[in-house]
Amino acid sequence: MILRRWKNRRRAGPSPDTLMPPEGVALTLPIAGVGVRLAAQITDILLTTIATVCLIVLLAVLDLTDPNTLFAIAVLLFFFIRVPYYVLAELVWNGQTLGKRMMKIKVVSHDGGPLTAHALVLRNLMKEAEVFLPATLLLMLDSASPLASLAALAWIIMGLLVPFFDRYRRRLGDMMAGTHVIHLPVPILLKDLASEAPVLGANRKQFVFLSHQLDHYGAFELQTLEALLRGQSLPASDNSARQRNETIQVIVEKIRKKIGYADPIPPADRLRFLQAFYNAQRKHLEQRQLFGDRREDKFYAQADQET
């Protein structure tokens, strides 16, 4: 009964994938799972371990330390490399380490606000108390102290199990710092509307717009028109289709009067008129470098993901 009530309360709450920033517009950002976070953690541990081993080898080659103390020095070096690495990397890369960047995840503030240096320092210092320091203690103990070894092992296991019982998959450090880890949003490239030239049938008029007619609108109006045209491909009921046609009629007449387009637009050509106006307006703004960013091609974001 208690378990059922607990599950019902969890279902009744907001989705853990919904992040509400102070601006009040909800964002859907999937919570990163334990597996992908563990993979990022292993990557970061490998990187810091490699840096530590390189320094130890350098000390050994230069004969700057006693071989009997190398293990203790390695533990200290690992600590002094690891802690600044996590804190500085997440400060510089806005919540990401190299491992998180490879796994496409990042730390965000649990309340949707900006990440603070205090939160990042706290969550990474807590990581030391949750995993690294008990693990170091476990490695340094011997068979003569089984109780201490078991206590350290039990502490590590409990720390690793905490995210499985939290709907935001937070560990103790995240709970104290007010953060959680999300998957980075994947950009979805929609079909380029400008590549869809209006189909000209027999006796169909081609719409041509002059430069002074295209100066009336800017990038914001173009984006609004693009959203309207993309919405035309969505299925709609009879009532919605009628409302769409009425909206299209109002917009066409408003644009026609605004730009001084003299000829009336027949109902069958209204969408074609809007499509032609969108293409001409976009080309006009791009030529003046007032719309979009200069890119090699439209697949630049996908290429960045693959590299």
Short mmCIF file of C-alpha atoms in Angstrom, two decimals:
data_model
loop_
_atom_site.label_atom_id
_atom_site.label_comp_id
_atom_site.label_asym_id
_atom_site.label_seq_id
_atom_site.Cartn_x
_atom_site.Cartn_y
_atom_site.Cartn_z
CA MET A 1 0.00 0.00 0.00
CA ILE A 2 2.79 2.42 0.95
CA LEU A 3 4.70 1.53 -2.21
CA ARG A 4 1.58 2.14 -4.31
CA ARG A 5 1.00 5.57 -2.74
CA TRP A 6 4.65 6.46 -3.33
CA LYS A 7 4.36 5.48 -7.00
CA ASN A 8 1.11 7.45 -7.38
CA ARG A 9 2.71 10.56 -5.90
CA ARG A 10 5.62 10.24 -8.30
CA ARG A 11 3.29 9.89 -11.28
CA ALA A 12 1.21 12.87 -10.17
CA GLY A 13 4.23 15.17 -10.04
CA PRO A 14 5.80 16.94 -13.03
CA SER A 15 7.93 14.91 -15.39
CA PRO A 16 11.58 14.76 -14.28
CA ASP A 17 12.50 15.69 -17.85
CA THR A 18 10.77 19.08 -17.49
CA LEU A 19 12.96 21.95 -16.35
CA MET A 20 11.27 25.21 -15.39
CA PRO A 21 13.68 28.18 -15.69
CA PRO A 22 12.96 31.50 -13.93
CA GLU A 23 11.56 32.88 -17.22
CA GLY A 24 8.60 30.51 -16.79
CA VAL A 25 8.89 28.65 -20.12
CA ALA A 26 9.17 24.91 -19.49
CA LEU A 27 12.05 23.08 -21.19
CA THR A 28 12.06 19.36 -21.91
CA LEU A 29 15.59 18.08 -21.22
CA PRO A 30 15.91 14.31 -20.67
CA ILE A 31 17.55 13.27 -17.43
CA ALA A 32 20.89 11.51 -18.01
CA GLY A 33 20.79 7.88 -16.94
CA VAL A 34 23.18 6.24 -14.52
CA GLY A 35 24.89 4.28 -17.33
CA VAL A 36 25.89 7.28 -19.42
CA ARG A 37 27.01 9.17 -16.31
CA LEU A 38 29.13 6.20 -15.27
CA ALA A 39 30.69 6.09 -18.75
CA ALA A 40 31.55 9.79 -18.51
CA GLN A 41 32.98 9.24 -15.04
CA ILE A 42 35.17 6.36 -16.22
CA THR A 43 36.46 8.52 -19.08
CA ASP A 44 37.38 11.34 -16.69
CA ILE A 45 39.05 8.90 -14.28
CA LEU A 46 41.12 7.47 -17.13
CA LEU A 47 42.22 10.95 -18.20
CA THR A 48 43.24 12.03 -14.69
CA THR A 49 44.91 8.68 -14.07
CA ILE A 50 46.98 9.04 -17.24
CA ALA A 51 48.09 12.51 -16.11
CA THR A 52 49.03 11.12 -12.69
CA VAL A 53 50.98 8.20 -14.16
CA CYS A 54 52.88 10.55 -16.45
CA LEU A 55 53.95 12.68 -13.48
CA ILE A 56 54.92 9.61 -11.45
CA VAL A 57 57.02 8.26 -14.31
CA LEU A 58 58.67 11.67 -14.64
CA LEU A 59 59.49 11.72 -10.91
CA ALA A 60 60.86 8.18 -11.10
CA VAL A 61 63.00 8.88 -14.17
CA LEU A 62 64.42 12.04 -12.62
CA ASP A 63 65.01 10.11 -9.38
CA LEU A 64 63.36 12.85 -7.35
CA THR A 65 61.68 10.55 -4.84
CA ASP A 66 62.13 7.32 -2.98
CA PRO A 67 60.54 4.33 -4.79
CA ASN A 68 58.96 3.24 -1.49
CA THR A 69 56.92 6.44 -1.35
CA LEU A 70 55.74 6.41 -4.97
CA PHE A 71 52.33 4.95 -4.10
CA ALA A 72 51.63 7.60 -1.47
CA ILE A 73 52.81 10.32 -3.84
CA ALA A 74 50.62 8.88 -6.61
CA VAL A 75 47.57 9.02 -4.31
CA LEU A 76 48.28 12.66 -3.45
CA LEU A 77 48.94 13.61 -7.06
CA PHE A 78 45.71 11.90 -8.18
CA PHE A 79 43.80 13.92 -5.58
CA PHE A 80 45.41 17.25 -6.50
CA ILE A 81 44.87 16.64 -10.23
CA ARG A 82 41.37 15.21 -9.93
CA VAL A 83 39.67 17.86 -7.80
CA PRO A 84 40.80 20.92 -9.82
CA TYR A 85 40.09 19.05 -13.05
CA TYR A 86 36.42 18.44 -12.26
CA VAL A 87 35.81 21.90 -10.81
CA LEU A 88 37.66 23.90 -13.46
CA ALA A 89 36.34 21.84 -16.37
CA GLU A 90 32.71 22.29 -15.27
CA LEU A 91 33.30 25.99 -14.64
CA VAL A 92 34.91 26.59 -18.03
CA TRP A 93 32.60 24.35 -20.07
CA ASN A 94 29.40 25.29 -18.24
CA GLY A 95 28.74 22.02 -16.46
CA GLN A 96 30.77 19.64 -18.61
CA THR A 97 34.01 17.72 -18.24
CA LEU A 98 35.75 15.99 -21.12
CA GLY A 99 33.89 12.80 -20.28
CA LYS A 100 30.54 14.57 -20.18
CA ARG A 101 31.28 16.30 -23.48
CA MET A 102 32.01 12.93 -25.09
CA MET A 103 28.78 11.47 -23.68
CA LYS A 104 26.73 14.59 -24.62
CA ILE A 105 25.56 15.29 -21.08
CA LYS A 106 25.92 18.30 -18.80
CA VAL A 107 25.16 19.54 -15.30
CA VAL A 108 22.28 22.02 -14.91
CA SER A 109 20.80 23.81 -11.95
CA HIS A 110 17.85 21.89 -10.51
CA ASP A 111 15.71 25.05 -10.25
CA GLY A 112 16.43 26.09 -13.84
CA GLY A 113 18.64 29.01 -12.84
CA PRO A 114 22.27 29.58 -13.87
CA LEU A 115 24.99 27.25 -12.61
CA THR A 116 26.99 28.81 -9.81
CA ALA A 117 30.62 28.23 -8.91
CA HIS A 118 29.51 27.34 -5.38
CA ALA A 119 27.26 24.56 -6.67
CA LEU A 120 29.93 23.08 -8.94
CA VAL A 121 32.59 23.14 -6.21
CA LEU A 122 30.19 21.58 -3.71
CA ARG A 123 29.02 18.75 -5.98
CA ASN A 124 32.59 17.82 -6.89
CA LEU A 125 33.89 17.95 -3.33
CA MET A 126 31.00 15.71 -2.31
CA LYS A 127 32.11 13.28 -5.02
CA GLU A 128 35.35 12.93 -3.09
CA ALA A 129 33.44 12.05 0.09
CA GLU A 130 31.05 9.71 -1.75
CA VAL A 131 33.44 7.66 -3.86
CA PHE A 132 37.07 8.66 -4.28
CA LEU A 133 38.27 9.01 -0.69
CA PRO A 134 36.52 5.80 0.51
CA ALA A 135 37.93 4.01 -2.56
CA THR A 136 41.43 5.28 -1.75
CA LEU A 137 41.01 4.16 1.85
CA LEU A 138 39.83 0.76 0.64
CA LEU A 139 42.95 0.35 -1.49
CA MET A 140 45.29 1.34 1.33
CA LEU A 141 43.79 -0.99 3.96
CA ASP A 142 44.99 -4.54 4.33
CA SER A 143 43.54 -7.81 5.57
CA ALA A 144 44.31 -6.83 9.16
CA SER A 145 41.50 -4.28 9.13
CA PRO A 146 38.51 -6.08 7.54
CA LEU A 147 35.92 -3.99 9.38
CA ALA A 148 37.34 -0.75 8.04
CA SER A 149 37.50 -2.24 4.54
CA LEU A 150 33.89 -3.43 4.73
CA ALA A 151 32.76 -0.04 6.06
CA ALA A 152 34.49 1.78 3.19
CA LEU A 153 33.03 -0.66 0.66
CA ALA A 154 29.53 -0.31 2.12
CA TRP A 155 29.81 3.48 2.00
CA ILE A 156 30.79 3.39 -1.68
CA ILE A 157 27.93 1.03 -2.57
CA MET A 158 25.39 3.18 -0.75
CA GLY A 159 26.66 6.27 -2.55
CA LEU A 160 26.41 4.56 -5.92
CA LEU A 161 22.88 3.30 -5.20
CA VAL A 162 21.46 6.71 -4.26
CA PRO A 163 20.77 7.82 -7.89
CA PHE A 164 18.66 4.70 -8.51
CA PHE A 165 16.15 5.85 -5.86
CA ASP A 166 15.93 9.46 -7.04
CA ARG A 167 13.65 10.34 -9.95
CA TYR A 168 16.24 12.90 -11.17
CA ARG A 169 19.05 10.33 -10.85
CA ARG A 170 20.90 12.66 -8.48
CA ARG A 171 23.70 11.54 -6.23
CA LEU A 172 24.22 13.09 -2.79
CA GLY A 173 26.46 15.83 -4.19
CA ASP A 174 23.79 16.86 -6.70
CA MET A 175 21.14 16.99 -3.99
CA MET A 176 23.27 19.23 -1.79
CA ALA A 177 24.40 21.47 -4.66
CA GLY A 178 20.93 21.71 -6.24
CA THR A 179 21.98 20.26 -9.59
CA HIS A 180 21.22 17.33 -11.83
CA VAL A 181 22.61 15.97 -15.11
CA ILE A 182 20.78 16.05 -18.43
CA HIS A 183 21.30 14.87 -21.97
CA LEU A 184 22.21 17.69 -24.31
CA PRO A 185 19.38 18.50 -26.70
CA VAL A 186 19.94 17.09 -30.18
CA PRO A 187 19.34 19.64 -32.96
CA ILE A 188 16.80 18.44 -35.48
CA LEU A 189 17.23 19.86 -38.96
CA LEU A 190 13.90 20.43 -40.62
CA LYS A 191 13.47 20.44 -44.35
CA ASP A 192 14.62 23.72 -45.86
CA LEU A 193 11.51 25.56 -46.99
CA ALA A 194 13.51 27.75 -49.34
CA SER A 195 14.45 24.67 -51.39
CA GLU A 196 10.79 23.99 -52.09
CA ALA A 197 10.12 26.12 -55.14
CA PRO A 198 6.41 26.78 -55.76
CA VAL A 199 5.01 24.41 -58.36
CA LEU A 200 3.89 26.30 -61.45
CA GLY A 201 1.14 24.62 -63.37
CA ALA A 202 -0.34 25.64 -66.69
CA ASN A 203 -1.48 29.27 -66.76
CA ARG A 204 -0.31 29.81 -63.19
CA LYS A 205 1.16 33.17 -62.43
CA GLN A 206 4.68 33.43 -61.01
CA PHE A 207 4.94 35.85 -58.10
CA VAL A 208 7.80 38.35 -58.34
CA PHE A 209 8.68 40.81 -55.59
CA LEU A 210 10.78 43.94 -55.87
CA SER A 211 13.44 45.00 -53.38
CA HIS A 212 11.42 47.85 -51.90
CA GLN A 213 8.53 45.41 -51.28
CA LEU A 214 10.84 43.09 -49.34
CA ASP A 215 12.17 45.88 -47.13
CA HIS A 216 8.93 45.98 -45.13
CA TYR A 217 9.65 42.80 -43.14
CA GLY A 218 12.61 41.49 -41.16
CA ALA A 219 13.94 38.25 -39.70
CA PHE A 220 11.28 37.96 -36.97
CA GLU A 221 8.40 38.16 -39.43
CA LEU A 222 10.19 35.69 -41.71
CA GLN A 223 10.51 33.17 -38.88
CA THR A 224 6.82 33.61 -38.05
CA LEU A 225 5.92 33.00 -41.69
CA GLU A 226 8.15 29.91 -41.77
CA ALA A 227 6.36 28.47 -38.72
CA LEU A 228 3.02 29.12 -40.43
CA LEU A 229 4.10 27.37 -43.65
CA ARG A 230 5.53 24.38 -41.77
CA GLY A 231 2.23 24.02 -39.92
CA GLN A 232 0.35 23.56 -43.18
CA SER A 233 1.77 20.05 -43.57
CA LEU A 234 0.27 18.88 -40.26
CA PRO A 235 -3.02 16.95 -40.35
CA ALA A 236 -6.09 18.90 -39.28
CA SER A 237 -9.80 18.34 -38.74
CA ASP A 238 -12.40 20.07 -40.92
CA ASN A 239 -12.86 22.84 -38.37
CA SER A 240 -9.09 23.37 -38.01
CA ALA A 241 -8.63 23.35 -41.80
CA ARG A 242 -11.29 26.04 -42.14
CA GLN A 243 -9.58 28.17 -39.49
CA ARG A 244 -6.26 27.68 -41.28
CA ASN A 245 -7.71 28.92 -44.56
CA GLU A 246 -9.17 31.97 -42.84
CA THR A 247 -5.81 32.70 -41.21
CA ILE A 248 -4.00 32.30 -44.54
CA GLN A 249 -6.46 34.68 -46.18
CA VAL A 250 -5.94 37.34 -43.49
CA ILE A 251 -2.16 37.04 -43.66
CA VAL A 252 -2.03 37.15 -47.46
CA GLU A 253 -4.16 40.30 -47.56
CA LYS A 254 -2.11 41.91 -44.81
CA ILE A 255 1.18 41.21 -46.61
CA ARG A 256 -0.25 42.28 -49.97
CA LYS A 257 -1.40 45.64 -48.63
CA LYS A 258 1.75 46.17 -46.60
CA ILE A 259 4.11 45.68 -49.53
CA GLY A 260 1.83 47.35 -52.07
CA TYR A 261 1.22 44.26 -54.20
CA ALA A 262 -1.53 45.45 -56.49
CA ASP A 263 -2.92 42.23 -57.95
CA PRO A 264 -5.47 40.32 -55.83
CA ILE A 265 -4.49 36.77 -54.88
CA PRO A 266 -6.98 34.03 -55.84
CA PRO A 267 -7.83 31.61 -53.00
CA ALA A 268 -6.11 28.72 -54.81
CA ASP A 269 -2.84 30.68 -55.01
CA ARG A 270 -2.64 32.01 -51.45
CA LEU A 271 -0.26 29.36 -50.14
CA ARG A 272 1.84 29.60 -53.29
CA PHE A 273 1.98 33.38 -52.78
CA LEU A 274 3.18 32.96 -49.20
CA GLN A 275 5.77 30.37 -50.23
CA ALA A 276 7.10 32.63 -52.99
CA PHE A 277 7.15 35.61 -50.64
CA TYR A 278 9.01 33.56 -48.01
CA ASN A 279 11.67 32.47 -50.53
CA ALA A 280 12.13 36.00 -51.88
CA GLN A 281 12.16 37.57 -48.40
CA ARG A 282 14.70 35.07 -47.10
CA LYS A 283 16.97 35.51 -50.11
CA HIS A 284 16.69 39.28 -49.69
CA LEU A 285 17.66 39.18 -45.99
CA GLU A 286 20.46 36.68 -46.55
CA GLN A 287 21.97 38.85 -49.25
CA ARG A 288 22.02 41.73 -46.79
CA GLN A 289 23.37 39.37 -44.09
CA LEU A 290 20.37 40.12 -41.89
CA PHE A 291 19.17 36.54 -41.46
CA GLY A 292 20.93 33.35 -40.35
CA ASP A 293 24.61 32.64 -39.79
CA ARG A 294 27.19 32.15 -42.48
CA ARG A 295 27.80 28.39 -42.64
CA GLU A 296 29.46 26.06 -45.07
CA ASP A 297 26.22 24.11 -45.49
CA LYS A 298 23.01 23.33 -43.59
CA PHE A 299 24.41 20.09 -42.16
CA TYR A 300 27.13 21.77 -40.08
CA ALA A 301 25.46 20.78 -36.75
CA GLN A 302 25.21 17.13 -37.78
CA ALA A 303 28.85 17.17 -38.90
CA ASP A 304 29.89 18.58 -35.51
CA GLN A 305 28.12 15.69 -33.79
CA GLU A 306 29.81 13.07 -35.95
CA THR A 307 33.32 14.45 -35.39
#
